[in-house]
mmCIF file of C-alpha atoms in Angstrom:
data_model
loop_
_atom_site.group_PDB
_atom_site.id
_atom_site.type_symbol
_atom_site.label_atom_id
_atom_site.label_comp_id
_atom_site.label_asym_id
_atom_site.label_seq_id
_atom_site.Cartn_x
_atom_site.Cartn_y
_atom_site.Cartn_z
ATOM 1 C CA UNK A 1 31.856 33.552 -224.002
ATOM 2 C CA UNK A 2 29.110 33.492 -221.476
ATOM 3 C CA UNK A 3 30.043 33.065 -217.985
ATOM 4 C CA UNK A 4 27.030 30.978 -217.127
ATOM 5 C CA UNK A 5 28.341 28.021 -218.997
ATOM 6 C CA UNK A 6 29.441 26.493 -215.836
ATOM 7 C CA UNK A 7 25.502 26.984 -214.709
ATOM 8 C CA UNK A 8 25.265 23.331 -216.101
ATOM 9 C CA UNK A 9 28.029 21.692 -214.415
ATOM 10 C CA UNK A 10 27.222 22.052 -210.955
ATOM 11 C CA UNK A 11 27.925 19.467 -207.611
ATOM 12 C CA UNK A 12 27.152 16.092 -207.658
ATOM 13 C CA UNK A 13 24.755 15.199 -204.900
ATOM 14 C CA UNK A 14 25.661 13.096 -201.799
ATOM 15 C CA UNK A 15 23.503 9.906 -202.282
ATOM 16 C CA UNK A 16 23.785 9.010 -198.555
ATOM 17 C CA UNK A 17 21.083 9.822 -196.240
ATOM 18 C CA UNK A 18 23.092 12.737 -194.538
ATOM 19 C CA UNK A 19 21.519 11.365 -190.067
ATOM 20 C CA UNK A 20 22.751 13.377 -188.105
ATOM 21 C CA UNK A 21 25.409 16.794 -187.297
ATOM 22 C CA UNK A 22 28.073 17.244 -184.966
ATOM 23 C CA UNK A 23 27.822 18.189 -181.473
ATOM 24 C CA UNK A 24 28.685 21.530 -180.105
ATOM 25 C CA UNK A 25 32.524 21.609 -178.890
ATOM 26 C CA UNK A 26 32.707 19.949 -175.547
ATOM 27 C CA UNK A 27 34.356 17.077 -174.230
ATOM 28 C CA UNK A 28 32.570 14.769 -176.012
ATOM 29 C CA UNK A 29 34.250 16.319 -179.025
ATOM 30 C CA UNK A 30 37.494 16.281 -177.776
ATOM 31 C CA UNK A 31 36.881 12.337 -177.010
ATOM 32 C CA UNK A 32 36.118 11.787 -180.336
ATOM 33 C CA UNK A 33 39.070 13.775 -181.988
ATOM 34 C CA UNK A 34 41.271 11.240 -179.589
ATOM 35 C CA UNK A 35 39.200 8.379 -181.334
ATOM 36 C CA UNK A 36 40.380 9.351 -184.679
ATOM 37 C CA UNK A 37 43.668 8.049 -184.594
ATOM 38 C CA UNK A 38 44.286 6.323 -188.032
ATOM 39 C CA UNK A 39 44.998 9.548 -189.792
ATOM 40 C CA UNK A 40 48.583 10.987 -189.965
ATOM 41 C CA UNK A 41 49.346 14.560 -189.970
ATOM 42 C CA UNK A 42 52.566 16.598 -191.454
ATOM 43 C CA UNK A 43 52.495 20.565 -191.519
ATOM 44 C CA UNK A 44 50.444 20.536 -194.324
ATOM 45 C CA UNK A 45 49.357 17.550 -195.247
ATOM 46 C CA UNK A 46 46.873 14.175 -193.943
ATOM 47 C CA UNK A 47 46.047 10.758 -194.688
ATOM 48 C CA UNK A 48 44.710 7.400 -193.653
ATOM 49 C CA UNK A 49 41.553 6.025 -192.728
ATOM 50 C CA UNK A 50 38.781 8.508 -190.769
ATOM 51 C CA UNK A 51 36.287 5.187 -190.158
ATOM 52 C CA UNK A 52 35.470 2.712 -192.440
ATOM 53 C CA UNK A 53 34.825 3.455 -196.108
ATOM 54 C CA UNK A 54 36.434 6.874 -195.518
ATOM 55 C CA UNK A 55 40.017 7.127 -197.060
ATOM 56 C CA UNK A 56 41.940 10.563 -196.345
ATOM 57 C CA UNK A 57 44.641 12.060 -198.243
ATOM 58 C CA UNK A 58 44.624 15.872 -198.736
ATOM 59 C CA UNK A 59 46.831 18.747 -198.203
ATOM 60 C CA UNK A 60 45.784 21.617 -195.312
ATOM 61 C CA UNK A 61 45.008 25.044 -195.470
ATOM 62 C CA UNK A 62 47.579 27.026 -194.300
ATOM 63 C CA UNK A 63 46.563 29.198 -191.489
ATOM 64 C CA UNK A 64 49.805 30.438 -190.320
ATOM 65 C CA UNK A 65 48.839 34.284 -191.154
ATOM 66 C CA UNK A 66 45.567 33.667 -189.214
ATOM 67 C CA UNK A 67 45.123 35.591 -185.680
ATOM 68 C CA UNK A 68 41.280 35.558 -184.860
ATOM 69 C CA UNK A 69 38.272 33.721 -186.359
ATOM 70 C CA UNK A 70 35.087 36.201 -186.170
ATOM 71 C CA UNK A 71 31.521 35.629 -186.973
ATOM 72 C CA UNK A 72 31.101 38.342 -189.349
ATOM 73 C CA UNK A 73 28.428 40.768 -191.238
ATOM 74 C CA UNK A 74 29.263 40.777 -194.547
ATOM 75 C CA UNK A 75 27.297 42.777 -197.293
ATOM 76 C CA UNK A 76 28.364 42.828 -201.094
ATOM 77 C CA UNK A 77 30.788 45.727 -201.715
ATOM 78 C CA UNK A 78 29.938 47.767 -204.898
ATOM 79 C CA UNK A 79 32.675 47.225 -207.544
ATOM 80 C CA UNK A 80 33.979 51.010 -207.358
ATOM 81 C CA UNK A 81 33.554 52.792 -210.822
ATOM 82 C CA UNK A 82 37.097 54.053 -210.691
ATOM 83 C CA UNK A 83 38.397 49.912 -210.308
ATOM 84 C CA UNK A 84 35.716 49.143 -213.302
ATOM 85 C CA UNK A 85 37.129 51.741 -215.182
ATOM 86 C CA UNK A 86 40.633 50.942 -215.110
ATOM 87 C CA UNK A 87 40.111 47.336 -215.976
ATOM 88 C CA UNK A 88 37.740 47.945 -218.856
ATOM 89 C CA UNK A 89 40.551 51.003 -220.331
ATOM 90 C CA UNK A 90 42.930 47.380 -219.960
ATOM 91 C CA UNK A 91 40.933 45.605 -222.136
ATOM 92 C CA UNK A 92 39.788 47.268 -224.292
ATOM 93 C CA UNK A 93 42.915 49.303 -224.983
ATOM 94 C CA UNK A 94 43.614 47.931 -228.465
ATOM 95 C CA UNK A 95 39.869 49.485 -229.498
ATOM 96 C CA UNK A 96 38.435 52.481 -230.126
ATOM 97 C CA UNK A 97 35.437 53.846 -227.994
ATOM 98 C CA UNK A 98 33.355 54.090 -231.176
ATOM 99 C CA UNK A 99 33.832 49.896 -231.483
ATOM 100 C CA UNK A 100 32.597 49.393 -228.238
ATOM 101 C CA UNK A 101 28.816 48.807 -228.338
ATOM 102 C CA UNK A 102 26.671 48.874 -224.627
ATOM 103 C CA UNK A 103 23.512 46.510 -223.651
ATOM 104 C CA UNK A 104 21.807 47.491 -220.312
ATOM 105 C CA UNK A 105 19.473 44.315 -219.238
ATOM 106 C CA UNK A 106 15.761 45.354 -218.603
ATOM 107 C CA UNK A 107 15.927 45.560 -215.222
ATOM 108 C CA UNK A 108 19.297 47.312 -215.351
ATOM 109 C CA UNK A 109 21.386 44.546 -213.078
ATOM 110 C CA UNK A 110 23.859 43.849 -215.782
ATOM 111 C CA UNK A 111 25.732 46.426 -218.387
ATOM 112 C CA UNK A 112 27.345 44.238 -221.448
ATOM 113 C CA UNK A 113 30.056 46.445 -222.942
ATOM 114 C CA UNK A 114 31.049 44.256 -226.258
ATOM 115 C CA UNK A 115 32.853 44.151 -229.789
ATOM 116 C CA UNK A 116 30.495 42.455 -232.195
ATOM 117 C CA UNK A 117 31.373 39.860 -234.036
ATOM 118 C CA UNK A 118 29.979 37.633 -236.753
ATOM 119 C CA UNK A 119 26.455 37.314 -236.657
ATOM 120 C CA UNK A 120 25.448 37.421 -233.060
ATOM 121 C CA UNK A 121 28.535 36.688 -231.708
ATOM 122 C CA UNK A 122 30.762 38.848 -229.740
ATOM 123 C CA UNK A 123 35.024 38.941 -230.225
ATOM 124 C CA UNK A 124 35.244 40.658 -227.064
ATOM 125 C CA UNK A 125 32.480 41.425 -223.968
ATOM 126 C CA UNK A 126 32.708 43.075 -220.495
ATOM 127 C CA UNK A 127 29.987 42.611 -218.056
ATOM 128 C CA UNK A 128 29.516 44.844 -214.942
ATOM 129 C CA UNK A 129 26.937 43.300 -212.592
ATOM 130 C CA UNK A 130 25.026 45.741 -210.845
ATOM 131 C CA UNK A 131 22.063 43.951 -208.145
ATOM 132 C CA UNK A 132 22.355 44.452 -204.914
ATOM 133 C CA UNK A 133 22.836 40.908 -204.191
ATOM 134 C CA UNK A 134 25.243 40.496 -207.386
ATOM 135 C CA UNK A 135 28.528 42.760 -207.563
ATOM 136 C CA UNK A 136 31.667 42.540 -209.676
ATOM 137 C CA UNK A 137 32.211 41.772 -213.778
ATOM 138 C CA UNK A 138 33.000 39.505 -216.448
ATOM 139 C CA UNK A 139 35.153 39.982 -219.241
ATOM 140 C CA UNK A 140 36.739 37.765 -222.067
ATOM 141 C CA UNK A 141 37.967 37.971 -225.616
ATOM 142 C CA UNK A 142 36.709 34.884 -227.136
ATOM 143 C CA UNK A 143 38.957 36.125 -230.033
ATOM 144 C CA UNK A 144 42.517 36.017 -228.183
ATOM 145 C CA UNK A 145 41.517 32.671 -227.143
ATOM 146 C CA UNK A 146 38.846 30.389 -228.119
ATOM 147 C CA UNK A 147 39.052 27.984 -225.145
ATOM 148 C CA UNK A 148 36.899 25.700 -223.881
ATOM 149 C CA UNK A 149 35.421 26.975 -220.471
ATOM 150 C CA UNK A 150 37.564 26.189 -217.927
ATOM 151 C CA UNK A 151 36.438 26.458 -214.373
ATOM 152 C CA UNK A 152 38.225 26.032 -210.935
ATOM 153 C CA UNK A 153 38.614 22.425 -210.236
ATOM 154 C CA UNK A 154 38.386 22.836 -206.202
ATOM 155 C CA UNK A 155 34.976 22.012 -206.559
ATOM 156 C CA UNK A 156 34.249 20.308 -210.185
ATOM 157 C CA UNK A 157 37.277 18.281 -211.790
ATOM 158 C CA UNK A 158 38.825 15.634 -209.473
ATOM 159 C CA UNK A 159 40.715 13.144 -211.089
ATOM 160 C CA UNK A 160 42.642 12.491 -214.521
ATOM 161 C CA UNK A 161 40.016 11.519 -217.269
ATOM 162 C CA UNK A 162 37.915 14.510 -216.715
ATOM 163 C CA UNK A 163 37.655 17.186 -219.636
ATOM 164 C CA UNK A 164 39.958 19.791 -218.650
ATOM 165 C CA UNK A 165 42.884 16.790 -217.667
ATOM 166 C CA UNK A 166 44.075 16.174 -221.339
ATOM 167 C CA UNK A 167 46.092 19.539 -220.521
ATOM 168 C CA UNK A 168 45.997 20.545 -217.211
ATOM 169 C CA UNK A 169 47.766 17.553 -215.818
ATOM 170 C CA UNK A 170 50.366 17.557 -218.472
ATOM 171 C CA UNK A 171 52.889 18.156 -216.253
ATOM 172 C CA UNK A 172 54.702 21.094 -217.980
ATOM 173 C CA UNK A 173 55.230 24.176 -215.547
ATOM 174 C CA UNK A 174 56.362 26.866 -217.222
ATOM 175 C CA UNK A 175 55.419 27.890 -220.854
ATOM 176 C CA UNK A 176 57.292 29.807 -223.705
ATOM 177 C CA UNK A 177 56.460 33.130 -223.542
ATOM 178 C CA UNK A 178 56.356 33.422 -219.662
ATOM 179 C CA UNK A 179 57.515 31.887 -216.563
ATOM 180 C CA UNK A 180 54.694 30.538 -214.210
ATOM 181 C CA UNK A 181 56.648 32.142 -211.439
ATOM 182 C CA UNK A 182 57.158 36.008 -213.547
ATOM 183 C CA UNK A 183 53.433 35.348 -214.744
ATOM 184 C CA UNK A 184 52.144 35.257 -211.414
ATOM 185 C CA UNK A 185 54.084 38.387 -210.071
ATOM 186 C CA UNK A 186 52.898 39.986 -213.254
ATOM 187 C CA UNK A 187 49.023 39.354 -212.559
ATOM 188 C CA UNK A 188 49.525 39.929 -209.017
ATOM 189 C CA UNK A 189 51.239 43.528 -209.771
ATOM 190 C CA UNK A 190 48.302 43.967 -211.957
ATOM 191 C CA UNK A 191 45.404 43.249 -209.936
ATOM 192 C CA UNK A 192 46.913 45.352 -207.460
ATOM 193 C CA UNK A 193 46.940 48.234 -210.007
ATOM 194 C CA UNK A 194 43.410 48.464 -209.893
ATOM 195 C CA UNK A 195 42.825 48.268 -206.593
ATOM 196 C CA UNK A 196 41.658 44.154 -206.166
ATOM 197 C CA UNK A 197 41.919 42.229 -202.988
ATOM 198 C CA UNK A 198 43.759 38.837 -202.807
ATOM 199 C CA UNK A 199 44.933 36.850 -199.914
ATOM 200 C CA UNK A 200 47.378 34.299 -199.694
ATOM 201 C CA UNK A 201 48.707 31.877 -202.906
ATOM 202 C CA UNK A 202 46.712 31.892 -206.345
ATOM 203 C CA UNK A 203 46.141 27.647 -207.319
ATOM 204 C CA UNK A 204 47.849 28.180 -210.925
ATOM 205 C CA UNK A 205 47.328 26.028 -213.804
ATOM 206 C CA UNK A 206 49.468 25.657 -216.647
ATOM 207 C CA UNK A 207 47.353 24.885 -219.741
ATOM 208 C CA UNK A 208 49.757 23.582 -222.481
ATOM 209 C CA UNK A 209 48.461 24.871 -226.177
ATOM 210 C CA UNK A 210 49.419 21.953 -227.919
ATOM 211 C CA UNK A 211 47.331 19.316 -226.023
ATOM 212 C CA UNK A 212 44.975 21.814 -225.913
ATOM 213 C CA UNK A 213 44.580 22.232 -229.597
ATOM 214 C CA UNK A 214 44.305 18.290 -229.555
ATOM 215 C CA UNK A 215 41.303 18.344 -227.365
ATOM 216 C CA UNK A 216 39.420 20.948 -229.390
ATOM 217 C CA UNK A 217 40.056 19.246 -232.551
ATOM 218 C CA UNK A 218 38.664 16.406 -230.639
ATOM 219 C CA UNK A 219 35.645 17.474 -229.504
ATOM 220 C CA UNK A 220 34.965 19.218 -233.271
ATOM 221 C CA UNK A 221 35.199 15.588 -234.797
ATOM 222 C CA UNK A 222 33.073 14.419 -232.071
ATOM 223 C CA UNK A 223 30.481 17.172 -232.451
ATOM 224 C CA UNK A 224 30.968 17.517 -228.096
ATOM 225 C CA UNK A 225 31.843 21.875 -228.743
ATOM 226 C CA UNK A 226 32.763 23.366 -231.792
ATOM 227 C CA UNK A 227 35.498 25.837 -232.148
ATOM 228 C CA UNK A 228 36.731 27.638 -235.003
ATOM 229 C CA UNK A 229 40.284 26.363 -234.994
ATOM 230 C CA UNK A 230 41.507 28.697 -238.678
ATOM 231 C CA UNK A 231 44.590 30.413 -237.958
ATOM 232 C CA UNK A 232 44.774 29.427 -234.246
ATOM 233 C CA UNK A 233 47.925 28.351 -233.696
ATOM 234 C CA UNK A 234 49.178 26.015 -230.776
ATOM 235 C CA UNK A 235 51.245 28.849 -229.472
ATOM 236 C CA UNK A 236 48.599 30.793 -229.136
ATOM 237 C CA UNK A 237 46.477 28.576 -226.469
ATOM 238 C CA UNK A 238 49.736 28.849 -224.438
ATOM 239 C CA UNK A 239 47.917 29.966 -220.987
ATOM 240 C CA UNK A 240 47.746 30.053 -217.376
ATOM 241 C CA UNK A 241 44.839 30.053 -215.580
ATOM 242 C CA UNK A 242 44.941 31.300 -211.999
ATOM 243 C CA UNK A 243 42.029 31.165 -209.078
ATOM 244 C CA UNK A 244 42.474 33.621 -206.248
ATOM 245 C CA UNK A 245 40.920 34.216 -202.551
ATOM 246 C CA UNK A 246 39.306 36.887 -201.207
ATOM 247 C CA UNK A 247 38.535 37.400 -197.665
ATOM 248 C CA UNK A 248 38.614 38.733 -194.432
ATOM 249 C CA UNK A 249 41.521 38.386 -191.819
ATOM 250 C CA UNK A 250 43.281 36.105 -194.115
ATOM 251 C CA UNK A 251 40.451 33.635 -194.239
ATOM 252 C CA UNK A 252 38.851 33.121 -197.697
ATOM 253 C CA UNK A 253 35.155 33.315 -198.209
ATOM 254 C CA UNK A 254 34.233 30.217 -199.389
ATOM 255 C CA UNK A 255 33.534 29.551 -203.429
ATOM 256 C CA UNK A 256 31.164 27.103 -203.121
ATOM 257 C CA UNK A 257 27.366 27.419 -203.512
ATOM 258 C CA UNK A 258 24.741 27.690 -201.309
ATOM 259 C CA UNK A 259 21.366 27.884 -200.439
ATOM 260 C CA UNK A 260 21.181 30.333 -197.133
ATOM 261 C CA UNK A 261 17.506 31.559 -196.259
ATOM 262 C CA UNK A 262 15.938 31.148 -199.358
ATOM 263 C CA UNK A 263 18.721 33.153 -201.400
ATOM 264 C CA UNK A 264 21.559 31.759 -203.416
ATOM 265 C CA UNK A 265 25.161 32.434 -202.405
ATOM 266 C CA UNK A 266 27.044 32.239 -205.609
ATOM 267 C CA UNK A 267 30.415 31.699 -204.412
ATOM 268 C CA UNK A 268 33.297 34.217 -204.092
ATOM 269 C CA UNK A 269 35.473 33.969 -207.366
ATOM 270 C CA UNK A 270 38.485 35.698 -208.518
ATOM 271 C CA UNK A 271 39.888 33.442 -211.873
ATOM 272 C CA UNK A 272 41.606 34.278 -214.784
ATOM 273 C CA UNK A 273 43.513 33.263 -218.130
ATOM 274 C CA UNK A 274 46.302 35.012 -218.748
ATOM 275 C CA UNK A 275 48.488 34.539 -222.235
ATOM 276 C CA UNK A 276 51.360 35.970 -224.023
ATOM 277 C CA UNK A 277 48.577 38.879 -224.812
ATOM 278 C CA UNK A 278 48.188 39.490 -221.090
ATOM 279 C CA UNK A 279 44.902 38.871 -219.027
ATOM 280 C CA UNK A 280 42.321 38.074 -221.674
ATOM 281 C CA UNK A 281 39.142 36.477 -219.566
ATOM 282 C CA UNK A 282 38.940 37.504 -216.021
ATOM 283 C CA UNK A 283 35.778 36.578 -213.034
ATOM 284 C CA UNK A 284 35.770 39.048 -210.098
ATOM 285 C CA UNK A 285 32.432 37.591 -208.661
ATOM 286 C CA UNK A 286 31.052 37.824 -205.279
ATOM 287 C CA UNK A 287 34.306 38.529 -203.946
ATOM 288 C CA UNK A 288 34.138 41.784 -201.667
ATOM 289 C CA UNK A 289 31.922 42.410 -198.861
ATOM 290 C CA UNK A 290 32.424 45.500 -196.240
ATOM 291 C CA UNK A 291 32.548 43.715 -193.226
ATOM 292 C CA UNK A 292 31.262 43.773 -189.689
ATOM 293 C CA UNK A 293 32.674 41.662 -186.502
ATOM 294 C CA UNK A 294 29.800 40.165 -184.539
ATOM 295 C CA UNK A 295 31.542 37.467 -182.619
ATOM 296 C CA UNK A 296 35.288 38.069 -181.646
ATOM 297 C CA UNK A 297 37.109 34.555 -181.479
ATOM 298 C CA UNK A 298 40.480 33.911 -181.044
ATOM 299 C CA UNK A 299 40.714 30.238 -180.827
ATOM 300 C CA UNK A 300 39.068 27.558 -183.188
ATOM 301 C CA UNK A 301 38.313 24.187 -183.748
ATOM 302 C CA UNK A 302 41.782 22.279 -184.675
ATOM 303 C CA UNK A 303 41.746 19.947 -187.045
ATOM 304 C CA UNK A 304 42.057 16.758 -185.285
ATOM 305 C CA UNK A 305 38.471 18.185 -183.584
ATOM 306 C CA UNK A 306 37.400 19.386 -186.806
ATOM 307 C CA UNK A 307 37.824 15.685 -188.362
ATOM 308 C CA UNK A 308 35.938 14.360 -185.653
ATOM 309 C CA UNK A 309 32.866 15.941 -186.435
ATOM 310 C CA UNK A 310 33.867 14.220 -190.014
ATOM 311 C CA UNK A 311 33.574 10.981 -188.386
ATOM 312 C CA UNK A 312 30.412 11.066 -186.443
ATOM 313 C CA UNK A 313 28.768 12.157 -189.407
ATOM 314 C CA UNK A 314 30.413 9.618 -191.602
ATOM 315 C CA UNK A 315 29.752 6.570 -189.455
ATOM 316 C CA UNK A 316 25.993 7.890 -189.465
ATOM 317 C CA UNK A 317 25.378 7.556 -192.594
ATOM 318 C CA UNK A 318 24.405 4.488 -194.885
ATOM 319 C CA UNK A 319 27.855 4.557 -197.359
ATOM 320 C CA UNK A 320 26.932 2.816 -200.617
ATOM 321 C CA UNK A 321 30.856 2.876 -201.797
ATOM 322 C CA UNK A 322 33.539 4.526 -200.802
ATOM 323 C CA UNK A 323 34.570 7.733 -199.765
ATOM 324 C CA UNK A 324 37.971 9.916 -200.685
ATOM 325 C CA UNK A 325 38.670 13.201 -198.530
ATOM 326 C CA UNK A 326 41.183 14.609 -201.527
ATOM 327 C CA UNK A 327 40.382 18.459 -200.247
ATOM 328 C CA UNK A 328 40.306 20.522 -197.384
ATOM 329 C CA UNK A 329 39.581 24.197 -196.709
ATOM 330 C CA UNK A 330 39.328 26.371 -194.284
ATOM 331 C CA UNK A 331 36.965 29.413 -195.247
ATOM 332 C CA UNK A 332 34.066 31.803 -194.372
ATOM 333 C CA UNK A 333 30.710 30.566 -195.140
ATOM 334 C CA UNK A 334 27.120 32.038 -195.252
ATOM 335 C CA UNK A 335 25.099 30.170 -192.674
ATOM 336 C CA UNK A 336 22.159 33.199 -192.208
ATOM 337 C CA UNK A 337 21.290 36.028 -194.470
ATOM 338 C CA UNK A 338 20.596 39.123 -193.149
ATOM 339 C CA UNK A 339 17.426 41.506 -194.140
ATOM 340 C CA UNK A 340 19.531 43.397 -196.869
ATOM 341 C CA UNK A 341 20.036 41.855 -200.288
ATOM 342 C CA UNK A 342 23.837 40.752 -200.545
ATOM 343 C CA UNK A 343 24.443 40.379 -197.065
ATOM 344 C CA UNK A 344 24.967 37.583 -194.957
ATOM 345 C CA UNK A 345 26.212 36.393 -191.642
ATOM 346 C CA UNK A 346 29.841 33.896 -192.162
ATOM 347 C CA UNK A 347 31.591 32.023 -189.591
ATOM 348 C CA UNK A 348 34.792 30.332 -190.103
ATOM 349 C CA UNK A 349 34.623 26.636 -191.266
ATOM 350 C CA UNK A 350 36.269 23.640 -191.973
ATOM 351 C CA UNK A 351 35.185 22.406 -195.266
ATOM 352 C CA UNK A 352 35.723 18.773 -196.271
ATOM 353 C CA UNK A 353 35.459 17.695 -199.972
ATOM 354 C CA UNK A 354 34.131 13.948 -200.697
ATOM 355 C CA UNK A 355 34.509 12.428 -203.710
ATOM 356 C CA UNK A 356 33.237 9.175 -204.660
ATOM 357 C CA UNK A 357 31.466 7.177 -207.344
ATOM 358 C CA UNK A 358 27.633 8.198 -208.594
ATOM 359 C CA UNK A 359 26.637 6.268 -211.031
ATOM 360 C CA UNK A 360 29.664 4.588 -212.478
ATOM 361 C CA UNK A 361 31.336 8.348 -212.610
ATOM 362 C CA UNK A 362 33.932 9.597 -209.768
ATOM 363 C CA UNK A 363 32.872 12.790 -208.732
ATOM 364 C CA UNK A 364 33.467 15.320 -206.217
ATOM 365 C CA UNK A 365 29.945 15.186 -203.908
ATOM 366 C CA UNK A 366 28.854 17.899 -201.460
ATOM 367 C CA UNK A 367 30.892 19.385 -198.975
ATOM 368 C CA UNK A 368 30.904 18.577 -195.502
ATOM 369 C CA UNK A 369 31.043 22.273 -193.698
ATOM 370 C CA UNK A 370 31.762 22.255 -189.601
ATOM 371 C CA UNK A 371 31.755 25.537 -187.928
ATOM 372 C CA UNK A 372 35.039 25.935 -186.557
ATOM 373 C CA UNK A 373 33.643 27.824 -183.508
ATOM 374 C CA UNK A 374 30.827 25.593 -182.367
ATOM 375 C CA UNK A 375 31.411 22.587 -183.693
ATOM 376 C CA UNK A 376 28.486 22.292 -185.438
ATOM 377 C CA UNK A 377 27.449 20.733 -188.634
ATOM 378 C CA UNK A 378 26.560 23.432 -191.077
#
């Protein structure tokens, strides 16, 4: 299945007039953090009202692991050949080498490795991306599982009634074959097999086969996607589908997209379905980066501060309806990119989610990004 599916479901655009960005940190700041007093605050979590027509209620990043907050040089790490290696002999392990067919694009940026299929089709493909300003690979076996593509909901899917709800928000934890707990140690123990970065918790789905059998039935009756549903059985969609960070000094580089100098930052990504058959689609994306400290910073903007920048920028803007705050991260973002391809400069930010109605749909809109050091909006 091609990866660039989710190409066409991309972030709704803040209708608002965005006026005006956040001063510098100062005491004016700090005022304003003391203004924003409707909002109540547990270890990890906040809600209330920031100002009027802007309802908060979202859990926080945990930062306890983090020490400093750096302005780093980042430039796209090569996927080593030894790491590609490993993961293709994973899975393709079931196949001979004389099944496995190679495609090199023209300009040589992308290798497909694949196992035809019917027609032009493909039961299995690996990608290795190769540019300079796009490292990492692809791979899925549409034939181990024909699901529907599922991408991380941190920045697409907010609420029940969306496509992917029917089954993740079934509320069943851990499936049949597997534990959610065992299958997470197992992926984990896996990825660090090959030599793959992660820090802190994986967001884990549970995707129930049985509702989503139901949903793909569904959309083949309704001509939405078809899917060749002969001999799949319910069991077999049994799957969890886990999003991991990367980063640097325990802060995650952001996954969200941007436009920085002209280029486009893709967004880090490190997703994956794994089934009773093991890992069987996997995104490693973006992710990497050999890093250089520009700016050593060991204090940031708290959060209280950080949601006072929210404010300002909130009550200078023309609101058309209201505004949710269901998400909050703290990550490394691209704010300059430097003169090599792949490389960038990232400071530490808080990144606030909105979500709101556009058009008669609710829908996340685009983040809100404050630098964490300055204060600034980004």
């Amino acid at each position: 299945m091609n990866r660039y599916i989710k190409s066409g479901v991309l972030l709704c655009t803040v209708c608002a007039a965005l006026l005006s960005a956040c001063a510098p940190k100062d005491k004016a700041l700090i005022s304003s953090a003391e203004e924003a007093n409707d909002l109540t605050y547990t270890d990890s979590h906040v809600a209330g009202t920031l100002c009027e027509g802007v309802l908060v209620d979202a859990e926080l990043p945990d930062l306890s692991e983090v020490s400093s907050y750096p302005v780093i040089s980042g430039r796209m790490k090569e996927t080593d050949e030894k790491v590609i290696r490993q993961v293709m002999d994973y899975f393709f392990r079931n196949h001979k080498p004389e099944e496995i067919h190679e495609q090199k694009s023209p300009e040589s940026e992308m290798v497909n490795y694949y196992i035809p299929g019917s027609g032009e089709n493909w039961k299995k493909s690996f990608a290795i991306y190769q540019a300079a300003d796009e490292t990492g690979f692809y791979f899925s076996d549409d034939e181990a599982y024909p699901y529907p593509y599922i991408t991380d909901d941190r920045a697409l899917f907010p609420t029940p009634g969306t496509e992917i709800a029917p089954f993740v928000d079934s509320g069943i934890v851990d499936l049949p074959f597997m534990t959610r707990e065992e299958a997470v140690k197992t992926v984990q123990k896996q990825l660090k097999q090959w030599g793959i970065p992660m820090i802190g918790k994986p967001l884990v789905y549970t995707l129930d086969g049985g509702n989503l059998y139901e949903l793909l039935d569904n959309w083949n009756q309704n001509g939405y996607l078809q899917t060749d549903l002969s001999g799949v059985s319910r069991k077999m969609l049994d799957c969890y589908y886990m999003i991991f960070d990367t980063g640097y000094q325990g802060i995650p580089y952001t996954f969200f997209q941007r436009a920085v100098d002209g280029r486009y930052y893709d967004g880090a990504r490190l997703e994956l379905h794994f089934t009773e058959q093991g890992i069987i689609q996997m995104e490693y994306h973006w992710a990497e980066y050999e890093v250089e400290e520009l700016e050593q910073q060991k204090s940031c903007l708290s959060i209280e501060e950080a949601f006072a920048c929210l404010k300002r920028h909130f009550e200078q803007t023309v609101l058309t309806s209201e505004i949710d705050i269901p998400k909050i991260y703290f990550q490394y973002v691209p704010v300059s990119a430097e003169e090599a391809e792949g490389s960038y400069v990232f400071v530490p930010a808080w990144v606030f989610q909105p979500a709101g109605e556009v058009a008669g749909t609710y829908n996340y809109l685009d983040p809100v990004l404050i630098n964490a050091i300055t204060g600034e909006e980004i």
